[in-house]
CSV table of C-alpha atoms in Angstrom, one decimal:
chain,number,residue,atom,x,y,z
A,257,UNK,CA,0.0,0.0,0.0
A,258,UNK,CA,1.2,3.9,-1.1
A,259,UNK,CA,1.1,6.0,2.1
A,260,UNK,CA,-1.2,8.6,2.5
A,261,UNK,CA,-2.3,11.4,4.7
A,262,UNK,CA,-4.6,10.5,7.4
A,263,UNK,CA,-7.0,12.6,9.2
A,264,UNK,CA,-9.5,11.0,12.1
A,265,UNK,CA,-12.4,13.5,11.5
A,266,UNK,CA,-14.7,14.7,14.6
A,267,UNK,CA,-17.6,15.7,12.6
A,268,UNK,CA,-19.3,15.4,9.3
A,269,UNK,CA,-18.2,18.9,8.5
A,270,UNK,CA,-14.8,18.1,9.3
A,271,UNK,CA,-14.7,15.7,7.2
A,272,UNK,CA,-16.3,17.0,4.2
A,273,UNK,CA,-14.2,20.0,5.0
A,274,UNK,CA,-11.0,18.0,4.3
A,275,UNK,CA,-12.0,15.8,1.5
A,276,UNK,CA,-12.8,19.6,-0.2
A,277,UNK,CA,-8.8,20.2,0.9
A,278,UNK,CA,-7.8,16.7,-0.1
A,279,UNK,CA,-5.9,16.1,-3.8
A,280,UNK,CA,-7.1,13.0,-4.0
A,281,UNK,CA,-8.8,12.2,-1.1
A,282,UNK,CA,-11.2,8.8,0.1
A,283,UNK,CA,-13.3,8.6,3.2
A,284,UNK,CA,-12.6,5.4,5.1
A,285,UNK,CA,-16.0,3.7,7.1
A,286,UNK,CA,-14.7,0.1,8.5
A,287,UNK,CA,-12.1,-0.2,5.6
A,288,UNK,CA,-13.4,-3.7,4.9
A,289,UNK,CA,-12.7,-3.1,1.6
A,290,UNK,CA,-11.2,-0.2,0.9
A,291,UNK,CA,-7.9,-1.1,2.7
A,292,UNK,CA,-7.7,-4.3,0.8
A,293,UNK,CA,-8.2,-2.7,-2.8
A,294,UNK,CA,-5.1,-0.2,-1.3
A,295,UNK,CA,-3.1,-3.1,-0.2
A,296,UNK,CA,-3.5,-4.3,-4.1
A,297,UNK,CA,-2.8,-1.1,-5.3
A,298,UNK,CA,-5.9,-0.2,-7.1
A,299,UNK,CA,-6.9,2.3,-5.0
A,300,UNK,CA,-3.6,4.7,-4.0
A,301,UNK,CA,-5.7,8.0,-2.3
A,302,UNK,CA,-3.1,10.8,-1.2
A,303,UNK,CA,-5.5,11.5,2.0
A,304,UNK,CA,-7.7,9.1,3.8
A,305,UNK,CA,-10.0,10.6,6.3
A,306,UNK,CA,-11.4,8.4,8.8
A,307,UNK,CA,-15.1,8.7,9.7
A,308,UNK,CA,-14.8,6.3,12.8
A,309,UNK,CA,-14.6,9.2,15.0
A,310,UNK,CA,-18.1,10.7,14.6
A,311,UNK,CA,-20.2,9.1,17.0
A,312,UNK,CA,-23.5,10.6,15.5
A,313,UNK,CA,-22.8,8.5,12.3
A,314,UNK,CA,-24.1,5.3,13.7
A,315,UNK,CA,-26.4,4.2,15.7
A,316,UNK,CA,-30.1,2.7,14.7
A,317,UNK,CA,-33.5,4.3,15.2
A,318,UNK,CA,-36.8,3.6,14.5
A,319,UNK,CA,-40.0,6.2,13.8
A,320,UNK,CA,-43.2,4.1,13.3
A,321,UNK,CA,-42.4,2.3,10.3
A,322,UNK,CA,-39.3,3.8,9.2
A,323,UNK,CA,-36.2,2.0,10.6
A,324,UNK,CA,-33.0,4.7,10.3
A,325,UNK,CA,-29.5,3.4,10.8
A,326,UNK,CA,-26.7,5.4,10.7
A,327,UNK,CA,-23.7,5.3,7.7
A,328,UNK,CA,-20.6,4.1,10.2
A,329,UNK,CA,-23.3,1.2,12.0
A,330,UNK,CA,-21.2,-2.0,11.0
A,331,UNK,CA,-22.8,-5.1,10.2
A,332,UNK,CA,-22.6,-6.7,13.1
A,333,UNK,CA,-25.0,-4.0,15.1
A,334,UNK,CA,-27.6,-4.4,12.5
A,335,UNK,CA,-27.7,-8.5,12.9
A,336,UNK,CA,-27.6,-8.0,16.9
A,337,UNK,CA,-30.1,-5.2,16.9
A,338,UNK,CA,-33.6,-6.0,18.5
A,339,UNK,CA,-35.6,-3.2,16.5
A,340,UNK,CA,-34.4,-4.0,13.3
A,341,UNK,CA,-34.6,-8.0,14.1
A,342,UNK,CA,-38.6,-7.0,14.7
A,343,UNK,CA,-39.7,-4.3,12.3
A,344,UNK,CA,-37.7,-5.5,9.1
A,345,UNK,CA,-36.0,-9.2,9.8
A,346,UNK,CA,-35.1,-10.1,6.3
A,347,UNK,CA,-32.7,-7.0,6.6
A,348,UNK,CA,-30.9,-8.1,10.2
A,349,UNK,CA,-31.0,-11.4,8.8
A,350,UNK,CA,-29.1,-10.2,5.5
A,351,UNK,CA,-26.5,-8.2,7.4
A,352,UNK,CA,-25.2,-11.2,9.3
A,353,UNK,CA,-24.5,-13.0,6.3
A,354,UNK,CA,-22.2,-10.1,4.9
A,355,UNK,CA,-18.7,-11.5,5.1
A,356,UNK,CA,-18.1,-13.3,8.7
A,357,UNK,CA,-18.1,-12.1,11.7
A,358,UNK,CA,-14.7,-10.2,11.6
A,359,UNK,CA,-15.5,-8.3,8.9
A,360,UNK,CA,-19.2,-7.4,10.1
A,361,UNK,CA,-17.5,-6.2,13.4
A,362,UNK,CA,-16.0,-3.6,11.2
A,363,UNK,CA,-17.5,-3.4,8.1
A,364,UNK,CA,-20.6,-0.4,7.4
A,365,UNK,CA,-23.8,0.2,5.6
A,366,UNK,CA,-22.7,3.6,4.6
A,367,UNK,CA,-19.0,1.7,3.4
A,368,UNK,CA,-21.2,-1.0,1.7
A,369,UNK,CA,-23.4,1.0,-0.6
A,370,UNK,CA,-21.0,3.9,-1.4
A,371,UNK,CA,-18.7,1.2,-2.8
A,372,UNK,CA,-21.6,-0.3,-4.8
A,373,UNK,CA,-20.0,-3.6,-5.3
A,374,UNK,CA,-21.8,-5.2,-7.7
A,375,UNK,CA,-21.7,-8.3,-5.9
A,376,UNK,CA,-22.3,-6.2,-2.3
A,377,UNK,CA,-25.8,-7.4,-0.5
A,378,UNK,CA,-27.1,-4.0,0.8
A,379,UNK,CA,-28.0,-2.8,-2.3
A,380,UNK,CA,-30.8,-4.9,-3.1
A,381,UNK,CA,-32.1,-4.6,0.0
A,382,UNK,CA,-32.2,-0.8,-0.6
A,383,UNK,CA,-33.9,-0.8,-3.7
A,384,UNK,CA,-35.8,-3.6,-2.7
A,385,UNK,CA,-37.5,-1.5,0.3
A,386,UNK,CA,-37.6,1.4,-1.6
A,387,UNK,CA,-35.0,2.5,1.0
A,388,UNK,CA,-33.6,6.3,1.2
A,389,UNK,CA,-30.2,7.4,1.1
A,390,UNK,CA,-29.5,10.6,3.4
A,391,UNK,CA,-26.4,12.8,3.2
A,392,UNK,CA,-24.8,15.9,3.8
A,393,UNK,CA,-26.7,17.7,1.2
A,394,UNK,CA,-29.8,15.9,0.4
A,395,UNK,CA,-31.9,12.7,0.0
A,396,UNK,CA,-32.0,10.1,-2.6
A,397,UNK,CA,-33.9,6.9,-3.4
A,398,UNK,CA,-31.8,4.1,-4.0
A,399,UNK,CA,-32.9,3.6,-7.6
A,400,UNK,CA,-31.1,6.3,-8.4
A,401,UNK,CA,-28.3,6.3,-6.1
A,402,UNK,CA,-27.0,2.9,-7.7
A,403,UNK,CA,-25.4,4.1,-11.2
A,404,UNK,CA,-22.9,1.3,-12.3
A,405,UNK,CA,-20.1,-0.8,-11.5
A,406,UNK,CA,-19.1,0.7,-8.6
A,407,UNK,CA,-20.3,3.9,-9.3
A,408,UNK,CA,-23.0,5.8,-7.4
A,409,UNK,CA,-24.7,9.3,-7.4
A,410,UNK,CA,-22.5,10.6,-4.4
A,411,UNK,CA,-20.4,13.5,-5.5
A,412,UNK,CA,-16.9,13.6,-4.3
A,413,UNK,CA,-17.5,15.4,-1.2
A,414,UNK,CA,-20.5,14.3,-0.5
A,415,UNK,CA,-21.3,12.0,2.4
A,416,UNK,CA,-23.9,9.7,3.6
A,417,UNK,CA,-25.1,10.3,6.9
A,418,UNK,CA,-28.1,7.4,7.2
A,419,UNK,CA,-30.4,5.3,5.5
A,420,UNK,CA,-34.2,5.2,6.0
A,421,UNK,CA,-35.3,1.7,5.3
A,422,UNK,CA,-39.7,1.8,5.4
A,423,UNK,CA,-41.3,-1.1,7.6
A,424,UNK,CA,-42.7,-3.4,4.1
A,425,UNK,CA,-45.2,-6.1,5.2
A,426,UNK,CA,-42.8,-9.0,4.4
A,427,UNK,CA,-39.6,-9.4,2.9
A,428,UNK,CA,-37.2,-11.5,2.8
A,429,UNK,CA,-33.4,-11.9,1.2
A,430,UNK,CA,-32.2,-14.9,-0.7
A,431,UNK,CA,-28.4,-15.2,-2.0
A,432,UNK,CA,-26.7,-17.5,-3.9
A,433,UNK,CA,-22.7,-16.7,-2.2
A,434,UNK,CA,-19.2,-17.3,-3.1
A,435,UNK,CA,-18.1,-20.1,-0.7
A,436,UNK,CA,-15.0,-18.5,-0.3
A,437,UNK,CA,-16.0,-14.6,-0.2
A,438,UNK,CA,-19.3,-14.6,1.0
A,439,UNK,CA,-20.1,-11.8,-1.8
A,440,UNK,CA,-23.4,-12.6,-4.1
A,441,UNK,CA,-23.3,-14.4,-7.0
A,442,UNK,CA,-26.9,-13.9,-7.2
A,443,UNK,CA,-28.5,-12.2,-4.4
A,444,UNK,CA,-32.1,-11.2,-4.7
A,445,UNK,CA,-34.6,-9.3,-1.8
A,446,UNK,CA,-38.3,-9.3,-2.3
A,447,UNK,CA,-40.6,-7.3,-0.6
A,448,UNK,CA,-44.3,-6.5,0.0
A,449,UNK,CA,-45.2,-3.0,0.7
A,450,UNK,CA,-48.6,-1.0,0.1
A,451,UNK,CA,-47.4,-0.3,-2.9
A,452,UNK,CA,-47.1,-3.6,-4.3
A,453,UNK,CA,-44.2,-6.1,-4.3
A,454,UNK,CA,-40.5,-4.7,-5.3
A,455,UNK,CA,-37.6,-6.5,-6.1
A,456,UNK,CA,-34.0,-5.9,-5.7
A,457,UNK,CA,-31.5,-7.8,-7.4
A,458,UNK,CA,-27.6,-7.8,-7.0
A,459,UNK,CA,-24.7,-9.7,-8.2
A,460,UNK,CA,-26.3,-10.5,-11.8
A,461,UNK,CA,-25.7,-7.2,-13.7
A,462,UNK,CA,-22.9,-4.1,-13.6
A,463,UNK,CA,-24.6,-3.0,-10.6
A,464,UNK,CA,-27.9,-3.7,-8.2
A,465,UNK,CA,-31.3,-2.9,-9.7
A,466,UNK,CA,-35.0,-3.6,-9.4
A,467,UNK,CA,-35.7,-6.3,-11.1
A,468,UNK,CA,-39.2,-4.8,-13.0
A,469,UNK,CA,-39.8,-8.0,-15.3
A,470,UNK,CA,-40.4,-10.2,-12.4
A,471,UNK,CA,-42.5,-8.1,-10.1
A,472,UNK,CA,-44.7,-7.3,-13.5
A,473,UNK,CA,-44.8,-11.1,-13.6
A,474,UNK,CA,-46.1,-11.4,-10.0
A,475,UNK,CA,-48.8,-9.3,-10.7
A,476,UNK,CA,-48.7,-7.9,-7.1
A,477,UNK,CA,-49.4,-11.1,-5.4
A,478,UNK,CA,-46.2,-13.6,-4.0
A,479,UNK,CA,-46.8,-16.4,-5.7
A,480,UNK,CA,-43.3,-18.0,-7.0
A,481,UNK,CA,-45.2,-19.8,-9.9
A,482,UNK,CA,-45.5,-16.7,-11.8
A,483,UNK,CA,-41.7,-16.2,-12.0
A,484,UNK,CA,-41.2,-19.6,-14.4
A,485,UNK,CA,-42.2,-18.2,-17.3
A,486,UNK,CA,-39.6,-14.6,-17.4
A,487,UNK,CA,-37.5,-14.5,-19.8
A,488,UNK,CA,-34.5,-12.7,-18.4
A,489,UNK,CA,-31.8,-11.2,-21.1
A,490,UNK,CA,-28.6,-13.2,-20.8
A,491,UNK,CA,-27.0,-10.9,-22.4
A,492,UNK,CA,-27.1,-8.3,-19.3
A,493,UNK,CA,-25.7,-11.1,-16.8
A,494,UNK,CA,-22.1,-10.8,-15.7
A,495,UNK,CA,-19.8,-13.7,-16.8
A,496,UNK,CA,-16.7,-14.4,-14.4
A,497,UNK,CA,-15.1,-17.7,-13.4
A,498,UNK,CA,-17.7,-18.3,-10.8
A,499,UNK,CA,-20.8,-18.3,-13.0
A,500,UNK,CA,-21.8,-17.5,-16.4
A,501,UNK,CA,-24.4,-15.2,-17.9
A,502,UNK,CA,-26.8,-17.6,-18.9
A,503,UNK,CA,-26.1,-19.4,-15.0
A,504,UNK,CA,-26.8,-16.1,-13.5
A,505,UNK,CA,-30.1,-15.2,-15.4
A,506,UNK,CA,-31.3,-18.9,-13.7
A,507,UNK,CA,-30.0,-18.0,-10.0
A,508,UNK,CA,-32.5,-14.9,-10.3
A,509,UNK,CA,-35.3,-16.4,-11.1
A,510,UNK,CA,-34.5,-19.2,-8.0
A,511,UNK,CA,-33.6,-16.9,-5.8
A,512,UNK,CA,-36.6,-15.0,-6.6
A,513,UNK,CA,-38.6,-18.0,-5.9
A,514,UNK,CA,-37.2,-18.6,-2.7
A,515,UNK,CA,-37.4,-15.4,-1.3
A,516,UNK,CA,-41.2,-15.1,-2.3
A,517,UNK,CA,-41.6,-18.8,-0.7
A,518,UNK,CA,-39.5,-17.6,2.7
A,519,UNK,CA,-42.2,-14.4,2.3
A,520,UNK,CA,-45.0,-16.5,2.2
A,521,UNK,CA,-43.7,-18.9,4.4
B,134,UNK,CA,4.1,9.7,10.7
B,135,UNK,CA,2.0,9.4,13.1
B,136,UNK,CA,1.9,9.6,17.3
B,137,UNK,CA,-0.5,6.7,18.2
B,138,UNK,CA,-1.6,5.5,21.9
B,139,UNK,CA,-3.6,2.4,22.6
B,140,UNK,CA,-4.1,-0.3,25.4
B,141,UNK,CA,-2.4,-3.4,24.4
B,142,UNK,CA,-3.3,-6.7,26.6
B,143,UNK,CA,-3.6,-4.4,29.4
B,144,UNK,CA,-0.8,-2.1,29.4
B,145,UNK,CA,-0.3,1.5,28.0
B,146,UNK,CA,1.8,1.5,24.6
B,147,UNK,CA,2.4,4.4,22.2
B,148,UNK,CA,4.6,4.7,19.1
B,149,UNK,CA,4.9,6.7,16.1
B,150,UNK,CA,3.8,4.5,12.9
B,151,UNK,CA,3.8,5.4,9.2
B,152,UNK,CA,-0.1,6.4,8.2
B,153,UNK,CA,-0.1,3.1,6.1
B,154,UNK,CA,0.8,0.9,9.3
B,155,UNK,CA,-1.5,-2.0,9.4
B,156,UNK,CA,-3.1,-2.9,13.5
B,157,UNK,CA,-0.7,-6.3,12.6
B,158,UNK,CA,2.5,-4.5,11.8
B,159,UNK,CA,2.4,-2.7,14.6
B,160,UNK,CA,1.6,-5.4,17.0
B,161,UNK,CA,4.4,-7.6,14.9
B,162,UNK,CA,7.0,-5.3,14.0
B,163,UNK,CA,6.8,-2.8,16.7
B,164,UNK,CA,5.7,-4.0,20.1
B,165,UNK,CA,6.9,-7.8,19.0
B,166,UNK,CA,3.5,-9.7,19.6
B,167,UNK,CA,4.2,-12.1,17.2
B,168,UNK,CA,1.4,-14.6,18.1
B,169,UNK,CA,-0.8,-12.4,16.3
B,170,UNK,CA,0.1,-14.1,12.5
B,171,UNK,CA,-0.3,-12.9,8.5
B,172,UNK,CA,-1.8,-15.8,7.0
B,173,UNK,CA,-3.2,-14.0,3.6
B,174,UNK,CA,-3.3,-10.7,4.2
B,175,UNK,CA,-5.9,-9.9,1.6
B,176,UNK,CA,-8.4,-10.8,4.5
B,177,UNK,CA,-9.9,-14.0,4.1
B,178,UNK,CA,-7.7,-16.4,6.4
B,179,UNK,CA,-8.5,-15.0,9.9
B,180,UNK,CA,-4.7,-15.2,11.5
B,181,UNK,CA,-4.4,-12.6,12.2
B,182,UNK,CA,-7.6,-11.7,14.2
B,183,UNK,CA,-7.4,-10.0,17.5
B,184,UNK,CA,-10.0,-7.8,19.7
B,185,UNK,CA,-10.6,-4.1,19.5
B,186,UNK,CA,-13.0,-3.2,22.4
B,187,UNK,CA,-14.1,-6.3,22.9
B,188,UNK,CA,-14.9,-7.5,18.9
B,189,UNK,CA,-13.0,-9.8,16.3
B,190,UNK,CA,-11.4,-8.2,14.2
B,191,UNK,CA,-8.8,-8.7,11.1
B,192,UNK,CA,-5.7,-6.8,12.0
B,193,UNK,CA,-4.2,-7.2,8.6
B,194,UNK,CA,-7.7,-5.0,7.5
B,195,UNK,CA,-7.3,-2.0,9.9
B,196,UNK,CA,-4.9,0.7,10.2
B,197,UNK,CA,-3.4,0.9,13.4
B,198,UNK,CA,-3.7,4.5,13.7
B,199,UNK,CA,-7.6,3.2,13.1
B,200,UNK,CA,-7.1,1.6,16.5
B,201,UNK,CA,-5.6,4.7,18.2
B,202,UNK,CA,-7.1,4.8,21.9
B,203,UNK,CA,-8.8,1.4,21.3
B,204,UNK,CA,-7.8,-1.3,23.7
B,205,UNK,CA,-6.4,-4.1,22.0
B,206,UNK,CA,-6.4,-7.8,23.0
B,207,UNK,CA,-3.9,-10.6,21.4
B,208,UNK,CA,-3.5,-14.3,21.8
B,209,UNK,CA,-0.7,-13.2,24.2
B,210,UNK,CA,-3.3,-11.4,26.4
B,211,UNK,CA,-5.1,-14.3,27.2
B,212,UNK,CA,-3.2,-16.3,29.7
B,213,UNK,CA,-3.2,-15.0,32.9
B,214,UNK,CA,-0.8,-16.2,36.3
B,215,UNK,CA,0.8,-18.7,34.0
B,216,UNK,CA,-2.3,-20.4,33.4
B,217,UNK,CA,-4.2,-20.6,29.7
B,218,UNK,CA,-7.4,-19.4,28.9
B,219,UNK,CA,-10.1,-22.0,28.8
B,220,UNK,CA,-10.3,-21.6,25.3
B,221,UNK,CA,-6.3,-22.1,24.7
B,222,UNK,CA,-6.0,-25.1,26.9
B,223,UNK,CA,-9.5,-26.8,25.2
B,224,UNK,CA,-7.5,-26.5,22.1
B,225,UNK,CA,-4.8,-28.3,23.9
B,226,UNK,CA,-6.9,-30.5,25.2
B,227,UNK,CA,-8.4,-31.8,21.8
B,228,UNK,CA,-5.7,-31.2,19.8
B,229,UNK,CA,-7.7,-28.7,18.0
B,230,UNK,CA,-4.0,-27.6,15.8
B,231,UNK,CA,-1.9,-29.3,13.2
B,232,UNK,CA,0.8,-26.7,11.9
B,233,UNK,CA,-0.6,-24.4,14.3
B,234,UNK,CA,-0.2,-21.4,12.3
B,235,UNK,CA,-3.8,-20.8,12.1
B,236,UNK,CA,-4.3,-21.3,16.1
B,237,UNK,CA,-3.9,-18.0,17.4
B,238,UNK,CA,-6.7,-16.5,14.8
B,239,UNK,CA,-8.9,-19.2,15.6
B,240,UNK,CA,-8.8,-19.2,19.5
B,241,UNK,CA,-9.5,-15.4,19.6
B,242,UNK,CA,-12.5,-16.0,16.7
B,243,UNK,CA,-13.6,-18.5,19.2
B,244,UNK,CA,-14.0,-16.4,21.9
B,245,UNK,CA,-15.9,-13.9,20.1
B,246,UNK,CA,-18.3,-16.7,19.5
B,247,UNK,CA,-18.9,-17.8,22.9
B,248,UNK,CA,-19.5,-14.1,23.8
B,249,UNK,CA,-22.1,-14.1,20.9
B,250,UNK,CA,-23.6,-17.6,21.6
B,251,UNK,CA,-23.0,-18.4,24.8
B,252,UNK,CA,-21.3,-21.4,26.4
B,253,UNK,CA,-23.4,-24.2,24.8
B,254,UNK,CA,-23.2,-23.6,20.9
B,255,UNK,CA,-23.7,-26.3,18.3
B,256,UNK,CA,-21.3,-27.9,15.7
B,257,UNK,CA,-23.6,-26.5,12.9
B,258,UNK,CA,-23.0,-22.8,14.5
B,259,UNK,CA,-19.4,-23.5,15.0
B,260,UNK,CA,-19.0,-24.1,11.6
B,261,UNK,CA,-20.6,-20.7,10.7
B,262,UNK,CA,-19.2,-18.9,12.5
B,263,UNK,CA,-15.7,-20.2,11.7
B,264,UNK,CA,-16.4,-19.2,8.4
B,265,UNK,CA,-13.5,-16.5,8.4
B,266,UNK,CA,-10.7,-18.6,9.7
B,267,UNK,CA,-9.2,-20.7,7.6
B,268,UNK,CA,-7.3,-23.6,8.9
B,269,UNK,CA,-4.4,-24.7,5.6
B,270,UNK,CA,-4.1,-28.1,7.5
B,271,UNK,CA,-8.0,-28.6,7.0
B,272,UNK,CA,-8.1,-29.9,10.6
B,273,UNK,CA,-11.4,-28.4,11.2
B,274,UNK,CA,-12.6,-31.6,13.0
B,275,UNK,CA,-10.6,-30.7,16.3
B,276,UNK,CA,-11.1,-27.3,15.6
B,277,UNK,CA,-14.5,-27.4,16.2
B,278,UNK,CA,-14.7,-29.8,19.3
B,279,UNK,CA,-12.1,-27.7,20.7
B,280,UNK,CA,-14.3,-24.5,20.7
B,281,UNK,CA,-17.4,-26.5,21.9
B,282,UNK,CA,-15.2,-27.3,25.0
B,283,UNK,CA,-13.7,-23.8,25.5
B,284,UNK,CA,-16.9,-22.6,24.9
B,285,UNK,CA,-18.2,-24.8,28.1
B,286,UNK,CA,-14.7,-24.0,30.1
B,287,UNK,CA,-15.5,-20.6,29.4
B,288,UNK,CA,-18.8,-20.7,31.2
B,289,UNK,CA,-17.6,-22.3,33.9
């Protein structure tokens, strides 16, 4: 790894303050994978400022049937915690599945999602709730927060602060993982809300997205039947030594299934 | 560089580190706790796991001036009056090691469980939860009878 200049921030406007100062600079949340892709040299910032200082960046809240959880909350709090375990289980359940449990000690949703991995697991279930992203500056909905292969809608010196995740009726998370990195092949979240069911799908494509052909196939009601018959376009699919195009394009219509049969279930 | 101050197996330690230092370097290289071990160090093997305020972590995936004013616990901290942890001497015990290089990683991922699960936790949770420790040898079978007996040693 290059060496850098490091700065512990105290506050968000700290922080912003010297990423606006910084050549070439890069927030760090947990580092979970940030200091890896440094240690291989992909990533060589000239100024890394640390966000584990500012205590008002995690922590987990919930309003009636919004759950809010801060940017730095790692993993590991959002699997242990109680209200998010009752108001939205399929997304507790997905954040102990991140990794294992040394990396969810220090890994964060705001690290997870402003990375936009394509394979990362958050991401569905942000655009599978119809979950909001808070920052610095504004709010944004998770459709459009997710741009591309590890590209999001964050400006450089912007920073995520929380996410609001709405109470649905039932969801629940289904991946297909990489035995030896716990990332997604195929990952896809389901969810019933009032306004009808919504899909999130990661690990398939250059980044997560709603996955429109198969909720239009549902038809509003969670019946995993109704997915058989989509025809998926291969030619979307990532390809990689783990699974191929016209492998992933199955894995999302049986993930699908089995998320809308652990929904019904 | 950097001035950094933590609490290392319960004494006071400071040093001045490059900004790239990893937690492991610094535990290694500097203050010469080499049970802590770099297995990978693209963070999949888990030897090099030790406990910041109480949680598993990877030291190999954390700066150390990350851990500055943290209070740090090795495989070196666990022993106490000459006499190993329940957790060390149930992997004694069941010879739960082969080449041993993994051990230290795995003993401090094991108490981390037992904090999580308690002191009765299944072979199937084990298992899980083992899931970022790997063990080159593939002697997981002792492995995992090992940390079912810590884990009851541990409750007393």
């Amino acid at each position: 790894m290059y060496n850098f200049s490091y700065q512990k921030a105290a506050s968000v406007d700290e922080a912003v303050a010297a990423m606006q100062a910084a050549e070439d600079g890069k927030f760090v949340a947990g580092g979970q994978t940030m200091l890896p892709t440094m240690k291989h040299r992909l990533a060589s910032p000239s100024d890394v400022i640390d966000l584990g200082g500012i205590a008002d960046l995690a922590g987990i809240a919930v309003d009636g049937d919004t759950v809010t959880i801060g940017a730095m909350t790692t993993h590991a709090a959002v699997a242990a915690s109680a209200e998010v375990g009752e108001t939205i289980p399929a997304l507790a359940a997905l954040a102990g599945n991140i990794g294992d449990p040394a990396v969810r000690n220090r890994g964060t949703l705001g690290g997870s999602i402003a990375n936009n991995d394509p394979a990362a697991d958050y991401p569905a279930a942000l655009i599978g709730l119809g979950a909001t992203v808070k920052t610095n500056r504004r709010e944004i909905a998770a459709e459009d927060f997710f741009t591309g292969m590890f590209e999001t809608a964050l400006a450089e010196d912007e920073l995520i602060t929380a996410v609001s995740f709405p109470k649905p009726e039932v969801a629940a998370y289904m991946k297909f993982d990489n035995p030896a990195s716990r990332y997604a092949i195929v990952g896809v979240f389901v969810a019933k809300t009032g306004a009808g069911i919504r899909i999130g799908v990661t690990g398939a494509t250059t980044c997560a997205h709603r996955g429109k052909r198969l909720e239009q196939a549902l038809g509003g009601e969670l019946n995993a039947a109704a997915i058989d018959g989509v025809d998926l376009p291969v030619d979307k699919m990532n390809a990689d030594m783990h699974a191929s195009a016209e492998y992933r394009a199955h894995l999302v219509k049986v993930m699908t299934k089995r998320a809308i049969e652990a929904c019904a279930a | 560089m950097l001035s950094i101050n933590m609490t290392v197996n319960g004494q006071a330690v400071s040093g001045e580190v490059e900004e790239r230092t990893l937690l492991v370097q610094f535990l290694r290289e500097q203050l010469r706790l080499t049970g802590t071990h770099i297995g990978c160090d693209t963070s999949q093997c888990g030897a090099c796991v030790v406990q910041v305020d109480g949680n598993s972590v990877k030291s190999c995936t954390m700066l150390a001036a990350q851990a500055d004013g943290c209070e740090v616990t090795t495989i070196e901290g666990l022993a106490s009056n000459g006499e190993l942890h329940p957790m060390q001497q149930a992997f004694k015990d069941n010879h739960g090691l082969q080449c041993g290089f993994c051990t230290p990683g795995m003993v401090m991922s094991a108490i981390d469980i037992v904090k999580r699960n308690g002191s009765v936790v299944d072979e199937a949770t084990v298992r899980k939860e083992l899931e970022g420790n790997i063990c080159r040898c593939t002697g997981y079978h002792n492995i995992v009878k090992a940390v079912q007996a810590g884990a009851k040693g541990m409750g007393g």
